[in-house]
Amino acid sequence: MALLSFLGAIQQVTGSCYLIESRDGAKVLLECGMRQGRREEDEGNRAPFPFDPLTLDAVVISHAHIDHSGLLPKLVGAGYRGPIFATEASCELLELMLLDAAQIQEKDTEWENKWRARQGKAPLSPLYTTEDAEQALKQRRPQAYSAQVEVAKGVQVTFHEAGHILGSAIVEMQVQDHHLTRRLVFSGDLGNTCSPLMHPPTTLDRADLVLLESTYGDRDHRNNQDTLDELAEILQQAHRDGGNVLIPAFAVGRTQDLIYYLGRFYQEGRLPQQAVFLDSPMAIRANAIYSRFQHLFDPDDHAAIAHKPARRIEDWLPILRCTPTPEESMAINRVKSGAIIIAGSGMCTGGRIAHHFKHNLWREDCHVVFPGFQAKGTPGRAIVDGASSVKMLHQRIAVKAQIHTLGGFSAHAGQSQLLDWVSHFDHHPELYLVHGELEKMQILQQTLRERLNWIASIPEPGEQIAI
Ligand SMILES: [Zn+2]
């Protein structure tokens, strides 16, 4: 019998990692994600892998988000030289994500070492370097959706659209073990059927074993149309107040959704602002990748925005101005009213949004819109929770702006969508809940039992099962 080890994103949402070993000797790592969030997670990222990287035959990645791919350079740094399989669009996004992650590691370590030197402590080396990331990128093996590929002896993989971000995939894996073939389906991160651009997640009907993400296992999202109307109303109010609108957003996924929504408002005459600045070099590069893969967009959403083929997704919003250079970014500071400024980081932990906060957050006529989740301990969360001031760029900035959070823009399936997706499988395969906080998984587990009469298991970190 083959073995499956639950190594990461077990009873939590980051650090996805699963190991599949067949008796015929094939060894495949499914996901190599970084743990994110609290400081303690750093130690988890630094701990040695619980397997020997040199013995792996292949690595398979569901999508480019760092919590699914961010330890690939560390794996390569530890000597792994085999193939890394992902969809074509994911392979392109990985270049953006891994080089950025490596740069952050190098910069953070340099900063930390300055403090350590003053305390007489030995310097630390970064978790990985740009060189490791570049090596990992050389090992990519891009695959088309729906095409089956043998990733290791007796292990076939097919990627299906997951509808979460560009290139995101559900991973179907057939593992041959002596003369027995077992079919494992890993949901990856399943998209929200209401979010624009991406196709709805592909439904599958055959599996022996399913690993189901459960990020929002406890609830449904707010109605998408209500959220859009709320955003339109905020933009009208900001226009009446006369200030700028700041939107901290993740560079990949959320920013492109925003360009799409603002483009539709513009077409419908519902966008009173004069200019939208996209002040994020990474988001601008992500736009270029999204533009190249427009054939993967949901045709209805695409038709609603693009009456003629657009070469670049920026063309959807004629008043969008991209500001890649620091000079262009600083010039935005002179704009005191009538602009929407989209910048990273998504949780305000750094990046150019901090500079825009410095110039706007203390103004009563400014509006800040949070379109995404803000984790505990981040400046974004402090602002959402009503802090009267936040520390940013080594100074305290008063929060006088009007703060809004939008609940309906999640890129993850809500509870009903998870139930619907999993209900397509014939005769109840073994079901394991992953990628979720324990309380949310328990609610999903109970709902699965009540509505589908289906028993799901919640694995423990490090648990190993025979498949
Ligand atoms: Zn994701």
Short mmCIF file of C-alpha atoms and ligand atoms in Angstrom, two decimals:
data_model
loop_
_atom_site.label_atom_id
_atom_site.label_comp_id
_atom_site.label_asym_id
_atom_site.label_seq_id
_atom_site.Cartn_x
_atom_site.Cartn_y
_atom_site.Cartn_z
CA MET A 1 0.00 0.00 0.00
CA ALA A 2 1.16 3.54 -0.73
CA LEU A 3 1.58 6.02 2.10
CA LEU A 4 0.38 9.60 2.46
CA SER A 5 1.92 11.88 5.10
CA PHE A 6 0.13 15.05 6.19
CA LEU A 7 3.09 17.40 6.70
CA GLY A 8 1.70 20.94 6.39
CA ALA A 9 -1.48 23.07 6.38
CA ILE A 10 -2.89 20.55 8.86
CA GLN A 11 -5.39 22.23 11.18
CA GLN A 12 -4.09 25.55 9.87
CA VAL A 13 -4.17 27.47 6.61
CA THR A 14 -0.54 27.93 5.62
CA GLY A 15 2.47 25.73 4.85
CA SER A 16 0.74 23.19 2.56
CA CYS A 17 2.80 19.99 2.26
CA TYR A 18 1.93 16.30 1.65
CA LEU A 19 4.19 13.37 0.83
CA ILE A 20 3.11 10.35 -1.24
CA GLU A 21 5.29 7.22 -1.25
CA SER A 22 4.46 4.07 -3.22
CA ARG A 23 5.73 0.59 -2.42
CA ASP A 24 7.30 0.59 -5.86
CA GLY A 25 9.61 3.30 -4.56
CA ALA A 26 8.11 6.46 -6.10
CA LYS A 27 8.25 9.47 -3.80
CA VAL A 28 6.31 12.61 -4.71
CA LEU A 29 5.98 15.81 -2.71
CA LEU A 30 2.62 17.52 -3.19
CA GLU A 31 3.04 21.24 -2.30
CA CYS A 32 6.02 22.90 -0.66
CA GLY A 33 4.38 25.84 1.09
CA MET A 34 5.73 28.40 3.48
CA ARG A 35 4.11 28.95 6.86
CA GLN A 36 2.91 32.51 7.22
CA GLY A 37 1.50 34.77 9.89
CA ARG A 38 2.81 34.60 13.44
CA ARG A 39 6.50 34.85 14.31
CA GLU A 40 6.62 31.24 15.57
CA GLU A 41 5.92 30.11 12.00
CA ASP A 42 9.43 31.25 11.08
CA GLU A 43 10.89 28.45 13.17
CA GLY A 44 8.71 25.93 11.34
CA ASN A 45 10.03 27.25 8.04
CA ARG A 46 13.61 26.96 9.28
CA ALA A 47 13.26 23.40 10.64
CA PRO A 48 14.76 20.69 8.41
CA PHE A 49 12.29 18.91 6.10
CA PRO A 50 10.89 15.73 7.70
CA PHE A 51 12.12 13.75 4.65
CA ASP A 52 15.34 13.62 2.69
CA PRO A 53 14.96 16.07 -0.27
CA LEU A 54 17.51 14.05 -2.26
CA THR A 55 15.21 11.00 -2.29
CA LEU A 56 12.24 12.78 -3.93
CA ASP A 57 11.37 11.92 -7.54
CA ALA A 58 9.09 14.89 -8.20
CA VAL A 59 7.34 17.89 -6.69
CA VAL A 60 3.80 18.93 -7.68
CA ILE A 61 2.45 22.41 -6.89
CA SER A 62 -1.28 23.32 -7.04
CA HIS A 63 -0.81 27.09 -7.45
CA ALA A 64 1.69 29.89 -7.06
CA HIS A 65 0.64 31.37 -3.70
CA ILE A 66 3.58 31.37 -1.29
CA ASP A 67 1.79 29.26 1.31
CA HIS A 68 1.74 26.49 -1.33
CA SER A 69 5.08 27.10 -3.07
CA GLY A 70 7.25 29.33 -0.87
CA LEU A 71 9.68 26.68 0.40
CA LEU A 72 10.68 25.45 -3.08
CA PRO A 73 13.94 27.46 -3.00
CA LYS A 74 14.71 25.96 0.43
CA LEU A 75 14.10 22.46 -0.98
CA VAL A 76 16.48 23.24 -3.84
CA GLY A 77 18.97 24.74 -1.38
CA ALA A 78 18.85 21.39 0.44
CA GLY A 79 19.91 19.64 -2.77
CA TYR A 80 16.69 18.72 -4.62
CA ARG A 81 17.33 18.80 -8.38
CA GLY A 82 14.26 16.95 -9.73
CA PRO A 83 11.29 18.33 -11.66
CA ILE A 84 8.68 20.76 -10.24
CA PHE A 85 5.32 20.27 -11.96
CA ALA A 86 2.69 23.04 -12.09
CA THR A 87 0.34 24.53 -14.68
CA GLU A 88 1.76 26.86 -17.34
CA ALA A 89 0.34 30.03 -15.74
CA SER A 90 1.45 28.91 -12.26
CA CYS A 91 4.98 28.40 -13.58
CA GLU A 92 5.04 32.02 -14.79
CA LEU A 93 3.59 33.37 -11.55
CA LEU A 94 6.11 31.27 -9.56
CA GLU A 95 8.90 33.35 -11.07
CA LEU A 96 7.33 36.50 -9.66
CA MET A 97 6.49 35.01 -6.28
CA LEU A 98 9.72 33.09 -5.55
CA LEU A 99 12.11 35.88 -6.59
CA ASP A 100 10.14 38.34 -4.46
CA ALA A 101 10.11 35.91 -1.51
CA ALA A 102 13.88 35.39 -1.80
CA GLN A 103 14.48 39.13 -1.83
CA ILE A 104 12.36 39.55 1.31
CA GLN A 105 14.34 36.75 3.03
CA GLU A 106 17.65 38.37 2.11
CA LYS A 107 16.58 41.87 3.18
CA ASP A 108 15.01 40.75 6.46
CA THR A 109 18.12 38.76 7.39
CA GLU A 110 20.40 41.68 6.55
CA TRP A 111 18.31 43.91 8.84
CA GLU A 112 18.22 41.32 11.62
CA ASN A 113 21.99 40.78 11.39
CA LYS A 114 22.62 44.49 11.97
CA TRP A 115 20.90 44.12 15.36
CA ARG A 116 22.62 40.87 16.11
CA ALA A 117 26.07 42.35 15.38
CA ARG A 118 25.47 45.11 17.94
CA GLN A 119 24.54 42.47 20.52
CA GLY A 120 27.65 40.44 19.72
CA LYS A 121 25.59 37.59 18.25
CA ALA A 122 26.64 35.51 15.24
CA PRO A 123 24.94 36.45 11.96
CA LEU A 124 22.07 34.34 10.60
CA SER A 125 21.91 33.18 7.01
CA PRO A 126 18.67 33.76 5.08
CA LEU A 127 16.14 30.92 4.78
CA TYR A 128 17.09 30.95 1.11
CA THR A 129 18.66 33.23 -1.46
CA THR A 130 17.82 34.62 -4.90
CA GLU A 131 20.24 32.03 -6.29
CA ASP A 132 18.17 29.19 -4.74
CA ALA A 133 14.99 30.70 -6.18
CA GLU A 134 16.57 30.97 -9.63
CA GLN A 135 17.66 27.34 -9.44
CA ALA A 136 14.13 26.26 -8.41
CA LEU A 137 12.72 28.12 -11.42
CA LYS A 138 15.01 26.14 -13.74
CA GLN A 139 13.40 22.93 -12.45
CA ARG A 140 9.83 23.94 -13.44
CA ARG A 141 7.90 21.64 -15.77
CA PRO A 142 4.83 23.55 -17.05
CA GLN A 143 1.74 21.45 -17.82
CA ALA A 144 -1.54 22.21 -19.61
CA TYR A 145 -4.81 21.69 -17.77
CA SER A 146 -6.44 18.25 -18.29
CA ALA A 147 -3.26 16.68 -19.72
CA GLN A 148 -2.02 13.62 -17.85
CA VAL A 149 1.69 13.44 -17.07
CA GLU A 150 3.77 10.74 -15.37
CA VAL A 151 5.67 12.64 -12.65
CA ALA A 152 7.37 9.58 -11.17
CA LYS A 153 7.31 5.85 -11.90
CA GLY A 154 3.66 4.78 -11.60
CA VAL A 155 2.41 8.22 -10.51
CA GLN A 156 0.23 10.11 -13.01
CA VAL A 157 -0.90 13.69 -12.39
CA THR A 158 -3.66 15.75 -14.06
CA PHE A 159 -4.31 19.40 -13.25
CA HIS A 160 -7.92 20.67 -13.35
CA GLU A 161 -9.05 24.28 -13.02
CA ALA A 162 -9.61 25.30 -9.39
CA GLY A 163 -10.86 28.85 -10.12
CA HIS A 164 -8.90 30.42 -7.23
CA ILE A 165 -6.18 32.49 -8.94
CA LEU A 166 -4.69 32.35 -12.42
CA GLY A 167 -3.19 28.90 -13.00
CA SER A 168 -4.63 27.40 -9.82
CA ALA A 169 -5.34 23.70 -9.98
CA ILE A 170 -7.09 20.77 -8.40
CA VAL A 171 -4.53 17.94 -8.47
CA GLU A 172 -5.70 14.48 -9.51
CA MET A 173 -3.07 11.86 -8.81
CA GLN A 174 -3.19 8.19 -9.79
CA VAL A 175 -0.77 6.13 -7.78
CA GLN A 176 0.10 2.65 -8.99
CA ASP A 177 1.19 0.40 -6.21
CA HIS A 178 2.05 -3.10 -7.33
CA HIS A 179 -1.07 -3.89 -9.36
CA LEU A 180 -3.43 -1.61 -7.50
CA THR A 181 -4.21 1.91 -8.73
CA ARG A 182 -5.47 4.46 -6.23
CA ARG A 183 -6.91 7.80 -7.28
CA LEU A 184 -6.19 10.73 -4.97
CA VAL A 185 -7.80 14.15 -5.53
CA PHE A 186 -6.38 17.20 -3.76
CA SER A 187 -8.75 20.19 -4.00
CA GLY A 188 -5.93 22.74 -3.77
CA ASP A 189 -7.49 26.12 -2.93
CA LEU A 190 -10.99 26.08 -4.45
CA GLY A 191 -12.19 29.36 -5.93
CA ASN A 192 -15.27 31.31 -4.99
CA THR A 193 -17.75 30.82 -7.83
CA CYS A 194 -18.76 34.51 -7.42
CA SER A 195 -15.28 35.92 -7.99
CA PRO A 196 -14.62 37.27 -11.49
CA LEU A 197 -12.30 36.10 -14.28
CA MET A 198 -11.67 32.54 -13.16
CA HIS A 199 -13.77 29.55 -14.24
CA PRO A 200 -15.72 27.82 -11.48
CA PRO A 201 -13.78 24.87 -9.97
CA THR A 202 -13.94 21.71 -12.12
CA THR A 203 -16.09 19.02 -10.57
CA LEU A 204 -14.77 15.46 -10.57
CA ASP A 205 -16.70 12.28 -9.86
CA ARG A 206 -14.09 9.59 -9.29
CA ALA A 207 -11.67 9.28 -6.38
CA ASP A 208 -10.62 6.84 -3.71
CA LEU A 209 -9.35 9.59 -1.46
CA VAL A 210 -10.07 13.33 -1.37
CA LEU A 211 -8.15 16.05 0.47
CA LEU A 212 -10.51 19.01 0.81
CA GLU A 213 -9.46 22.54 1.74
CA SER A 214 -11.64 24.05 4.47
CA THR A 215 -10.53 27.70 4.79
CA TYR A 216 -14.17 28.83 4.95
CA GLY A 217 -15.63 25.52 6.10
CA ASP A 218 -17.75 27.30 8.68
CA ARG A 219 -19.68 29.82 6.60
CA ASP A 220 -20.78 31.28 3.33
CA HIS A 221 -19.52 34.57 1.98
CA ARG A 222 -21.58 37.67 1.77
CA ASN A 223 -23.39 38.10 -1.53
CA ASN A 224 -20.99 39.36 -4.18
CA GLN A 225 -23.44 41.87 -5.69
CA ASP A 226 -24.05 43.45 -2.26
CA THR A 227 -20.30 43.82 -1.82
CA LEU A 228 -19.95 45.47 -5.22
CA ASP A 229 -22.80 47.89 -4.45
CA GLU A 230 -21.13 48.68 -1.14
CA LEU A 231 -17.83 49.44 -2.91
CA ALA A 232 -19.61 51.68 -5.43
CA GLU A 233 -21.32 53.57 -2.57
CA ILE A 234 -17.98 54.05 -0.73
CA LEU A 235 -16.44 55.50 -3.91
CA GLN A 236 -19.38 57.92 -4.27
CA GLN A 237 -19.05 59.01 -0.63
CA ALA A 238 -15.27 59.49 -1.01
CA HIS A 239 -15.95 61.65 -4.04
CA ARG A 240 -18.38 63.81 -2.04
CA ASP A 241 -15.84 64.07 0.83
CA GLY A 242 -13.12 65.08 -1.61
CA GLY A 243 -10.28 62.84 -0.40
CA ASN A 244 -8.36 59.91 -1.84
CA VAL A 245 -9.32 56.24 -1.56
CA LEU A 246 -6.57 53.82 -0.50
CA ILE A 247 -6.94 50.11 -1.22
CA PRO A 248 -4.25 47.77 0.21
CA ALA A 249 -4.37 44.70 -2.02
CA PHE A 250 -2.43 41.52 -2.77
CA ALA A 251 -0.50 41.82 -6.01
CA VAL A 252 -1.69 38.56 -7.52
CA GLY A 253 -5.41 37.87 -7.80
CA ARG A 254 -7.09 40.55 -5.73
CA THR A 255 -5.53 43.46 -7.68
CA GLN A 256 -6.66 42.02 -11.03
CA ASP A 257 -10.18 41.48 -9.63
CA LEU A 258 -10.22 45.13 -8.54
CA ILE A 259 -9.14 46.35 -11.98
CA TYR A 260 -11.97 44.26 -13.42
CA TYR A 261 -14.60 45.64 -11.01
CA LEU A 262 -13.42 49.26 -11.35
CA GLY A 263 -13.39 48.81 -15.14
CA ARG A 264 -17.03 47.72 -15.00
CA PHE A 265 -17.96 50.68 -12.77
CA TYR A 266 -16.20 52.96 -15.26
CA GLN A 267 -18.21 51.49 -18.16
CA GLU A 268 -21.45 51.83 -16.20
CA GLY A 269 -20.70 55.46 -15.26
CA ARG A 270 -20.44 54.50 -11.57
CA LEU A 271 -16.83 55.59 -11.02
CA PRO A 272 -16.64 59.24 -9.94
CA GLN A 273 -12.85 59.31 -9.38
CA GLN A 274 -10.57 60.85 -11.99
CA ALA A 275 -7.60 58.52 -11.66
CA VAL A 276 -6.74 55.06 -10.38
CA PHE A 277 -3.07 54.46 -9.53
CA LEU A 278 -1.67 50.96 -9.42
CA ASP A 279 1.40 51.54 -7.28
CA SER A 280 2.89 48.05 -7.03
CA PRO A 281 5.71 46.79 -9.27
CA MET A 282 4.76 43.20 -8.47
CA ALA A 283 1.07 43.72 -9.33
CA ILE A 284 2.08 45.41 -12.58
CA ARG A 285 4.19 42.36 -13.49
CA ALA A 286 1.32 40.06 -12.45
CA ASN A 287 -0.98 42.04 -14.79
CA ALA A 288 1.33 41.21 -17.68
CA ILE A 289 1.03 37.49 -16.89
CA TYR A 290 -2.77 37.73 -16.50
CA SER A 291 -2.88 39.56 -19.85
CA ARG A 292 -0.98 36.74 -21.57
CA PHE A 293 -3.35 34.11 -20.20
CA GLN A 294 -6.66 35.80 -21.01
CA HIS A 295 -7.80 32.62 -22.80
CA LEU A 296 -8.12 31.05 -19.34
CA PHE A 297 -10.66 33.65 -18.15
CA ASP A 298 -14.32 32.82 -17.73
CA PRO A 299 -15.84 33.77 -21.11
CA ASP A 300 -18.93 35.50 -19.62
CA ASP A 301 -16.92 37.70 -17.23
CA HIS A 302 -14.46 38.44 -19.99
CA ALA A 303 -17.19 39.40 -22.47
CA ALA A 304 -18.77 41.72 -19.90
CA ILE A 305 -15.63 43.88 -19.74
CA ALA A 306 -13.93 43.46 -23.11
CA HIS A 307 -16.13 44.27 -26.10
CA LYS A 308 -13.11 43.97 -28.33
CA PRO A 309 -10.03 41.89 -27.46
CA ALA A 310 -7.86 43.87 -25.03
CA ARG A 311 -4.12 43.37 -25.36
CA ARG A 312 -3.56 44.16 -21.70
CA ILE A 313 -5.98 43.93 -18.80
CA GLU A 314 -5.07 47.55 -17.96
CA ASP A 315 -7.09 48.51 -21.05
CA TRP A 316 -10.27 47.57 -19.16
CA LEU A 317 -9.86 50.72 -17.05
CA PRO A 318 -8.81 53.68 -19.21
CA ILE A 319 -8.07 55.91 -16.18
CA LEU A 320 -5.64 53.36 -14.67
CA ARG A 321 -2.09 54.61 -14.30
CA CYS A 322 0.69 52.18 -13.41
CA THR A 323 3.60 53.63 -11.44
CA PRO A 324 6.44 51.11 -11.42
CA THR A 325 9.33 53.45 -10.52
CA PRO A 326 9.93 55.05 -7.09
CA GLU A 327 9.81 58.52 -8.72
CA GLU A 328 6.38 57.86 -10.22
CA SER A 329 5.23 56.45 -6.90
CA MET A 330 6.38 59.55 -4.98
CA ALA A 331 4.66 61.84 -7.48
CA ILE A 332 1.31 60.38 -6.31
CA ASN A 333 1.89 62.17 -2.97
CA ARG A 334 1.02 65.44 -4.67
CA VAL A 335 -2.50 64.17 -5.44
CA LYS A 336 -4.66 65.22 -2.51
CA SER A 337 -8.09 64.30 -3.81
CA GLY A 338 -10.07 62.35 -6.35
CA ALA A 339 -7.75 59.37 -6.74
CA ILE A 340 -7.96 55.68 -5.94
CA ILE A 341 -4.57 54.24 -4.96
CA ILE A 342 -4.11 50.46 -5.04
CA ALA A 343 -0.84 49.30 -3.45
CA GLY A 344 0.70 46.43 -1.49
CA SER A 345 1.25 44.86 0.83
CA GLY A 346 -2.21 43.41 1.26
CA MET A 347 -2.01 43.44 5.07
CA CYS A 348 -0.04 46.72 5.25
CA THR A 349 3.05 45.03 6.72
CA GLY A 350 5.26 47.01 4.34
CA GLY A 351 5.45 48.05 0.73
CA ARG A 352 4.29 51.26 -0.88
CA ILE A 353 0.90 51.37 0.88
CA ALA A 354 2.80 52.50 4.00
CA HIS A 355 3.93 55.68 2.20
CA HIS A 356 0.38 56.42 1.09
CA PHE A 357 -0.83 55.93 4.65
CA LYS A 358 1.75 58.48 5.77
CA HIS A 359 0.25 61.04 3.38
CA ASN A 360 -3.45 60.19 3.75
CA LEU A 361 -4.39 58.13 6.81
CA TRP A 362 -4.53 61.18 9.11
CA ARG A 363 -6.91 63.06 6.78
CA GLU A 364 -10.61 62.91 7.63
CA ASP A 365 -11.64 63.06 3.98
CA CYS A 366 -9.62 59.93 3.14
CA HIS A 367 -11.30 56.51 2.80
CA VAL A 368 -9.45 53.21 3.23
CA VAL A 369 -11.02 50.07 1.76
CA PHE A 370 -9.80 46.65 2.91
CA PRO A 371 -10.88 44.12 0.28
CA GLY A 372 -9.16 41.15 1.95
CA PHE A 373 -8.56 39.33 5.22
CA GLN A 374 -6.24 41.07 7.74
CA ALA A 375 -4.35 38.63 9.98
CA LYS A 376 -3.90 39.24 13.70
CA GLY A 377 -0.83 41.30 14.55
CA THR A 378 -0.65 43.17 11.23
CA PRO A 379 -1.06 46.98 10.92
CA GLY A 380 -4.03 46.30 8.62
CA ARG A 381 -5.79 44.38 11.40
CA ALA A 382 -5.05 47.15 13.92
CA ILE A 383 -6.69 49.73 11.63
CA VAL A 384 -9.70 47.48 10.97
CA ASP A 385 -10.06 46.94 14.74
CA GLY A 386 -10.28 50.70 15.29
CA ALA A 387 -6.76 51.72 16.42
CA SER A 388 -6.49 55.52 16.79
CA SER A 389 -2.95 55.44 15.44
CA VAL A 390 -0.52 52.97 13.86
CA LYS A 391 3.26 52.82 13.72
CA MET A 392 4.57 52.83 10.20
CA LEU A 393 7.89 53.91 8.62
CA HIS A 394 9.28 54.60 12.13
CA GLN A 395 6.56 57.09 13.02
CA ARG A 396 3.11 57.12 14.53
CA ILE A 397 0.34 58.06 12.16
CA ALA A 398 -3.12 59.05 13.41
CA VAL A 399 -6.03 57.13 11.90
CA LYS A 400 -8.62 59.78 10.99
CA ALA A 401 -9.62 58.29 7.65
CA GLN A 402 -12.90 56.39 7.23
CA ILE A 403 -12.24 52.67 7.30
CA HIS A 404 -14.24 50.06 5.35
CA THR A 405 -13.90 46.30 5.11
CA LEU A 406 -15.48 44.37 2.27
CA GLY A 407 -16.56 40.83 3.15
CA GLY A 408 -17.58 39.38 -0.19
CA PHE A 409 -14.37 39.37 -2.25
CA SER A 410 -12.87 36.09 -1.03
CA ALA A 411 -10.95 33.99 -3.57
CA HIS A 412 -11.94 30.85 -1.60
CA ALA A 413 -15.09 28.77 -1.83
CA GLY A 414 -17.54 29.30 1.02
CA GLN A 415 -19.11 26.39 2.91
CA SER A 416 -22.00 25.71 0.47
CA GLN A 417 -19.58 25.79 -2.47
CA LEU A 418 -17.26 23.28 -0.74
CA LEU A 419 -20.23 20.98 -0.08
CA ASP A 420 -21.43 21.33 -3.64
CA TRP A 421 -17.98 20.54 -5.10
CA VAL A 422 -17.42 17.47 -2.95
CA SER A 423 -20.96 16.15 -3.51
CA HIS A 424 -20.10 15.38 -7.16
CA PHE A 425 -17.92 12.41 -6.18
CA ASP A 426 -19.58 9.01 -6.62
CA HIS A 427 -19.88 6.71 -3.62
CA HIS A 428 -18.21 8.71 -0.86
CA PRO A 429 -14.44 8.38 -1.16
CA GLU A 430 -12.36 8.66 1.99
CA LEU A 431 -12.39 12.35 2.86
CA TYR A 432 -9.74 14.31 4.76
CA LEU A 433 -10.08 17.99 5.68
CA VAL A 434 -6.94 20.11 5.29
CA HIS A 435 -6.00 23.79 4.93
CA GLY A 436 -8.26 25.23 7.61
CA GLU A 437 -8.38 26.23 11.27
CA LEU A 438 -9.56 23.43 13.54
CA GLU A 439 -12.84 25.06 14.64
CA LYS A 440 -13.81 25.75 11.05
CA MET A 441 -12.98 22.19 10.03
CA GLN A 442 -15.10 20.81 12.85
CA ILE A 443 -18.08 22.83 11.64
CA LEU A 444 -17.53 21.60 8.08
CA GLN A 445 -17.15 18.02 9.37
CA GLN A 446 -20.47 18.26 11.18
CA THR A 447 -22.21 19.86 8.18
CA LEU A 448 -20.90 17.10 5.87
CA ARG A 449 -22.38 14.53 8.23
CA GLU A 450 -25.73 16.30 8.51
CA ARG A 451 -26.24 17.26 4.88
CA LEU A 452 -24.42 14.54 2.93
CA ASN A 453 -24.23 11.78 5.54
CA TRP A 454 -20.48 11.72 4.93
CA ILE A 455 -17.81 11.14 7.57
CA ALA A 456 -14.72 13.32 7.07
CA SER A 457 -11.48 12.97 9.02
CA ILE A 458 -9.33 15.75 10.38
CA PRO A 459 -5.71 14.55 10.26
CA GLU A 460 -3.11 15.43 12.89
CA PRO A 461 0.14 17.16 11.84
CA GLY A 462 2.61 14.48 10.75
CA GLU A 463 -0.07 11.75 10.58
CA GLN A 464 0.59 9.02 8.02
CA ILE A 465 -2.11 6.93 6.35
CA ALA A 466 -2.12 3.99 3.93
CA ILE A 467 -3.86 4.79 0.68
ZN ZN B 1 -4.13 30.24 -2.52
#
